[in-house]
mmCIF file of C-alpha atoms in Angstrom:
data_model
loop_
_atom_site.group_PDB
_atom_site.id
_atom_site.type_symbol
_atom_site.label_atom_id
_atom_site.label_comp_id
_atom_site.label_asym_id
_atom_site.label_seq_id
_atom_site.Cartn_x
_atom_site.Cartn_y
_atom_site.Cartn_z
ATOM 1 C CA MET A 3 53.388 -58.321 -7.508
ATOM 2 C CA THR A 4 50.110 -59.722 -5.719
ATOM 3 C CA LEU A 5 48.195 -58.708 -9.157
ATOM 4 C CA ALA A 6 50.619 -61.210 -10.583
ATOM 5 C CA ARG A 7 50.125 -63.730 -8.306
ATOM 6 C CA THR A 8 46.361 -63.583 -8.135
ATOM 7 C CA GLN A 9 46.177 -63.479 -12.319
ATOM 8 C CA SER A 10 48.735 -66.813 -12.391
ATOM 9 C CA PHE A 11 46.246 -68.236 -9.600
ATOM 10 C CA ILE A 12 42.783 -68.874 -9.610
ATOM 11 C CA GLU A 13 41.509 -69.467 -6.191
ATOM 12 C CA THR A 14 37.987 -71.151 -6.310
ATOM 13 C CA PRO A 15 35.861 -69.908 -3.451
ATOM 14 C CA LYS A 16 35.120 -72.619 -1.079
ATOM 15 C CA SER A 17 32.517 -70.192 1.573
ATOM 16 C CA PRO A 18 31.325 -66.531 1.394
ATOM 17 C CA ILE A 19 33.956 -64.170 2.894
ATOM 18 C CA SER A 20 31.764 -61.437 5.397
ATOM 19 C CA VAL A 21 32.792 -57.962 4.475
ATOM 20 C CA GLN A 22 33.113 -56.986 7.770
ATOM 21 C CA ALA A 23 35.594 -59.242 8.576
ATOM 22 C CA VAL A 24 38.172 -58.465 5.737
ATOM 23 C CA TYR A 25 37.137 -54.271 6.868
ATOM 24 C CA ARG A 26 38.424 -55.581 10.436
ATOM 25 C CA ARG A 27 41.613 -57.253 9.494
ATOM 26 C CA VAL A 28 42.766 -54.510 6.753
ATOM 27 C CA LEU A 29 41.858 -51.863 9.566
ATOM 28 C CA GLU A 30 44.212 -52.968 12.038
ATOM 29 C CA ASP A 31 47.109 -53.464 9.772
ATOM 30 C CA LEU A 32 46.873 -49.861 8.674
ATOM 31 C CA MET A 33 45.872 -48.886 12.112
ATOM 32 C CA PRO A 34 49.648 -47.428 12.800
ATOM 33 C CA LEU A 35 49.279 -45.365 9.437
ATOM 34 C CA ALA A 36 46.099 -43.591 10.553
ATOM 35 C CA ALA A 37 47.146 -43.016 13.854
ATOM 36 C CA ALA A 38 50.662 -41.262 12.423
ATOM 37 C CA LYS A 39 48.077 -38.431 10.651
ATOM 38 C CA ARG A 40 45.406 -38.504 13.286
ATOM 39 C CA ILE A 41 43.108 -39.866 11.302
ATOM 40 C CA ASP A 42 39.639 -41.334 12.654
ATOM 41 C CA ILE A 43 39.188 -44.634 10.900
ATOM 42 C CA GLY A 44 36.710 -47.432 11.297
ATOM 43 C CA VAL A 45 33.513 -49.473 10.827
ATOM 44 C CA GLU A 46 30.569 -47.952 10.822
ATOM 45 C CA GLY A 47 26.672 -50.009 11.261
ATOM 46 C CA GLN A 48 26.072 -52.890 12.061
ATOM 47 C CA HIS A 49 25.159 -54.782 8.206
ATOM 48 C CA ASP A 50 27.615 -56.930 6.579
ATOM 49 C CA ALA A 51 27.532 -58.863 3.747
ATOM 50 C CA SER A 52 28.548 -62.227 2.483
ATOM 51 C CA VAL A 53 30.658 -62.740 -0.799
ATOM 52 C CA TRP A 54 31.601 -65.395 -3.251
ATOM 53 C CA GLY A 55 35.217 -64.725 -4.462
ATOM 54 C CA SER A 56 38.601 -64.666 -3.872
ATOM 55 C CA GLU A 57 39.449 -63.452 -0.369
ATOM 56 C CA MET A 58 43.051 -62.825 -1.376
ATOM 57 C CA ASP A 59 41.720 -60.423 -3.782
ATOM 58 C CA LEU A 60 38.878 -58.585 -1.617
ATOM 59 C CA THR A 61 41.412 -57.739 0.873
ATOM 60 C CA THR A 62 43.878 -56.587 -1.773
ATOM 61 C CA VAL A 63 41.644 -54.067 -3.061
ATOM 62 C CA ILE A 64 40.397 -52.847 0.189
ATOM 63 C CA ARG A 65 43.370 -52.443 1.526
ATOM 64 C CA ASN A 66 44.392 -50.615 -1.838
ATOM 65 C CA LEU A 67 41.456 -48.328 -1.410
ATOM 66 C CA VAL A 68 41.489 -47.665 2.515
ATOM 67 C CA ASP A 69 45.388 -46.876 2.383
ATOM 68 C CA ASN A 70 44.600 -44.400 -0.390
ATOM 69 C CA ALA A 71 42.103 -42.927 1.837
ATOM 70 C CA ILE A 72 44.683 -42.472 4.400
ATOM 71 C CA ARG A 73 47.183 -41.218 2.572
ATOM 72 C CA TYR A 74 45.419 -38.551 0.955
ATOM 73 C CA ALA A 75 42.870 -37.510 3.588
ATOM 74 C CA PRO A 76 43.759 -34.157 5.774
ATOM 75 C CA ASP A 77 45.574 -34.742 8.935
ATOM 76 C CA GLY A 78 42.436 -35.222 11.858
ATOM 77 C CA GLY A 79 40.476 -36.526 8.720
ATOM 78 C CA ARG A 80 38.464 -39.171 9.001
ATOM 79 C CA VAL A 81 37.772 -42.584 7.161
ATOM 80 C CA ASP A 82 34.756 -44.791 7.546
ATOM 81 C CA LEU A 83 33.952 -48.113 5.897
ATOM 82 C CA SER A 84 30.094 -49.477 5.779
ATOM 83 C CA VAL A 85 28.052 -52.508 4.287
ATOM 84 C CA SER A 86 24.787 -51.212 2.860
ATOM 85 C CA PRO A 87 21.985 -54.077 2.402
ATOM 86 C CA PRO A 88 21.085 -53.658 -1.819
ATOM 87 C CA VAL A 89 18.512 -51.004 -2.851
ATOM 88 C CA THR A 90 15.749 -52.768 -4.333
ATOM 89 C CA ARG A 91 13.774 -50.879 -7.202
#
């Protein structure tokens, strides 16, 4: 359903989105699922990134990744999210 809505509506970004802020919202929503499996879940580091794009799309992708990480991690496991600065060559 979310994919269908996303494909039918193109949101023009109005301001950059903080990846850390999206991480924190997603973790708040999925904390009960992690707690049920005794999974240590959190955000690692202080780096942040601002991206231009659809906040709904970014949230959906991160939520899906975190949900899968929680579901497939062993009980008592650990899931950490982080943002790293780009590597320059």
